[in-house]
Amino acid sequence: MFEKILKNLKSNPPLVHNITNYVTVNDCANVILAAGASPLMADDINEVEDIVSISNVLYINVGTLNARTVEAMVKAGKKANELDLPVILDPVGVGASKLRNESVEKLINEIDFSVIKGNMSEIKALYTNAKNTGGVDVQEDDLINDENIEESINFIKKVSGKFNCTIAATGVIDIVTDSERVSLIRNGNDMMSKITGTGCMAGSLVATYCGSNKNEIFDATVMAITVMGLSGEKAYRKIVEKSEGTGSFRTYLIDAVSLMDFKALKEGAKIESR
Amino acid sequence: MFEKILKNLKSNPPLVHNITNYVTVNDCANVILAAGASPLMADDINEVEDIVSISNVLYINVGTLNARTVEAMVKAGKKANELDLPVILDPVGVGASKLRNESVEKLINEIDFSVIKGNMSEIKALYTNAKNTGGVDVQEDDLINDENIEESINFIKKVSGKFNCTIAATGVIDIVTDSERVSLIRNGNDMMSKITGTGCMAGSLVATYCGSNKNEIFDATVMAITVMGLSGEKAYRKIVEKSEGTGSFRTYLIDAVSLMDFKALKEGAKIESR
Amino acid sequence: MFEKILKNLKSNPPLVHNITNYVTVNDCANVILAAGASPLMADDINEVEDIVSISNVLYINVGTLNARTVEAMVKAGKKANELDLPVILDPVGVGASKLRNESVEKLINEIDFSVIKGNMSEIKALYTNAKNTGGVDVQEDDLINDENIEESINFIKKVSGKFNCTIAATGVIDIVTDSERVSLIRNGNDMMSKITGTGCMAGSLVATYCGSNKNEIFDATVMAITVMGLSGEKAYRKIVEKSEGTGSFRTYLIDAVSLMDFKALKEGAKIESR
């Protein structure tokens, strides 16, 4: 799987159109470049259709949404659907405000998404309209672990069915499913929640791999989440070795994505198919 | 003092709502995480009340203010006051433009702030409506030093009285006062003015510590400023040792915040009570 | 040349007003500080004139333009022209959308620019209204190399004549011309295209050096591009030595700018006058 996905990325590196938040936008751009693709950020409603038209994939992240950008997201998403490009949704902090809930609902109603990626609190809020009082971080009750894994898988499959797209629910164990296939990914590291942007970077990577692999959305998503997790492990080993902190972790995380190759991926990936 | 403040932070890590500028917002998010809390950035007027309602503290920074965000700041600040949450103001560059002066005046008139943090030029502009031609950096005439320290303390106490809140005036010597208590902090390093974001990160840390210590606003502010200064010293030692520059300094500064503990703080703090 | 430009920068470090994109704005601020100047970011139409009035130079970058900021750019640019300050344009991604083309055309019609800096695809789109399907990255056909260098020089001179300003066309070989003088700069490194922000940082550096050298715009531009290229080389050597990736490259690039001195510049510069 990895070999084909990587080969497609290398032979046709995608132009990734991002409509995302201003907190982690620089990290998203850098991680897309680190993976070998090209990022493009544009959110004015009067240019998003033009930008989508030269892009290979659209990544929508509602981290710091506002009225202006939500309209642009809808317009961009519809154009991407029209052109049959993959569209990825990162419903950051959904459940934390009425505006966020209504905006995400609107996006889901108007756009066909290929992948929705979020932490378990966000996915739950999306499905059940539950209140998400943890803000952009996952709440403790919602952590995916070995005890609740069966239940979690079943739930995520239902979500996938409801929204008719691949769902990537990230956590200590990541779950990716397209309703039929299920992959559990046990890569990653606690330190990833101690910097901002790991979630958004994971979303950008999903967009990157999907951008060159539009007929292999499930595999491309599994691979992106795995690359992110493995990079986190590598960055963590390095800061421990050098007694460094979260600032260095962030730098090494992007380093690791840029240095990731097929061999490292094959050796380090902890993917379980269910 | 440190022990209690840190203990409260660890037992109840706050959700810190930031309405801040797009230049250093990523640094603010990362420093809040490095200190052990959770950042949340949201500035749309239609969601700030919801976000304040799930947060423990509100940080308002006018670095790249515009008409849209100023309204959101007012609304968020009023809600935070209603819920009795600490609200921190960082009047970045006040004095540099009419819009900035009027916006900050509006914020101060409509919101009860717990802490206002700025460099001496900003604090002066705030108090006297003086023009601040240094932009976002302190002007040379306004540097706090051993020669003008008595005068500076008296001035800052007056400012604190006028605005009825704790004032943190940052510089080579930092002055924190709530009109009655005064602490001088002699930590920090010149290199901190050679990267963007140290002022904003200090403000975010003030918000973080206040968020878990709402009954100890003065102490929490002193501690935040001390943590920032000490981290700057540590980062500086590291770049000197490794012959590195300002890019590395920024990384190590966040590293140092994430690695700061009670022992390092107790040993390194240079706080003088007046 | 370097000595005078550097001396002017040190004796009168400029306040650099940036109206730029939210992707790389932090990098721009940090690189301006690394070069020894002060950045100021402000884009609200109601304050840009005040901010220009206390600044020494204006840098306009359309990376994530929108209707609101384009109006502010025009207003700021006119004020800067009135005050006889250098104004630098970075037409990021021009050619990629109608909005971008129209906005850049408007800027060029209403503002007298001292320098326009872009990659070859952007410069071509600017001159010929050609479509730029590479987004913000240069397209392969447009790479400047030894084969097409004469042709490229002639083209850039024509562009310089048309817009009546210094043009800096960046690439493997950078070309700077004011229609009469031409400098080719062969510093730099491929890795610079693997992180976001190197183009924007180069633009910010052009603004920085021009800000203290308004009578030496051509030389200041050549120097800024050289400093950027040399810093890229230095950063690249360091990541190779330490087996690090693009995250570290970004950090070392800013390090290198902050550590650059006259000696390193004189020894490393590969400038050819034509």
XYZ file of C-alpha atoms in Angstrom, chain C residues 91-186:
96
model
C 2.913 39.744 -5.963
C 2.629 36.230 -4.495
C 0.758 33.845 -6.751
C -0.260 36.497 -9.268
C -1.718 34.744 -12.290
C -3.399 32.102 -10.154
C -6.753 33.902 -9.922
C -8.668 36.802 -11.431
C -8.873 38.495 -8.033
C -5.120 38.282 -7.606
C -4.495 39.705 -11.075
C -6.942 42.543 -10.655
C -5.694 43.389 -7.187
C -2.065 43.470 -8.243
C -2.956 45.543 -11.283
C -4.746 47.994 -9.028
C -1.783 48.189 -6.675
C 0.595 48.853 -9.562
C -1.678 51.486 -11.040
C -2.176 53.376 -7.818
C 1.207 53.031 -6.106
C 4.756 53.835 -7.210
C 6.816 50.846 -6.175
C 10.544 50.973 -5.522
C 10.990 47.232 -5.921
C 8.869 44.352 -7.172
C 10.141 40.936 -6.112
C 8.783 37.609 -7.290
C 9.649 34.284 -8.840
C 9.818 34.110 -12.619
C 6.259 32.787 -12.997
C 4.931 35.698 -10.988
C 6.994 38.265 -12.876
C 5.800 36.804 -16.190
C 2.175 36.806 -15.074
C 2.615 40.410 -14.002
C 4.011 41.466 -17.349
C 1.993 39.411 -19.752
C -1.171 38.626 -17.812
C -0.206 35.004 -18.350
C -1.930 32.353 -16.301
C 0.202 31.038 -13.455
C -0.964 27.525 -12.792
C 1.764 26.762 -10.331
C 0.044 28.632 -7.540
C 2.638 30.328 -5.363
C 5.524 28.204 -6.637
C 7.506 28.828 -9.785
C 6.608 26.623 -12.764
C 9.256 24.442 -14.283
C 9.260 26.244 -17.627
C 10.000 29.475 -15.846
C 13.134 28.437 -13.965
C 16.049 30.773 -14.572
C 19.196 28.833 -15.509
C 22.443 29.252 -17.407
C 20.815 28.290 -20.708
C 18.157 30.979 -20.655
C 20.007 33.603 -18.648
C 20.511 36.168 -21.447
C 16.927 35.934 -22.507
C 15.812 36.143 -18.882
C 17.904 39.235 -18.223
C 16.478 40.987 -21.252
C 12.973 40.115 -20.195
C 13.460 41.324 -16.607
C 14.963 44.582 -17.892
C 11.861 45.128 -19.987
C 9.685 44.473 -16.941
C 11.754 46.939 -14.959
C 11.296 49.517 -17.690
C 7.561 48.957 -17.894
C 6.967 49.298 -14.173
C 9.690 51.864 -13.678
C 11.205 50.190 -10.648
C 13.826 47.700 -9.554
C 12.830 44.097 -10.243
C 14.156 41.150 -8.283
C 13.352 37.871 -10.023
C 14.272 35.014 -7.712
C 15.279 31.510 -8.690
C 18.310 29.261 -8.894
C 19.959 32.360 -10.292
C 18.439 35.584 -8.983
C 18.287 38.562 -11.308
C 18.091 42.105 -9.963
C 17.871 45.050 -12.316
C 16.821 48.691 -12.374
C 16.777 48.626 -16.215
C 20.382 49.830 -16.389
C 22.352 47.890 -13.845
C 21.969 44.105 -13.676
C 23.197 41.795 -10.937
C 23.027 38.018 -11.025
C 23.164 36.286 -7.669
C 24.133 32.644 -7.542
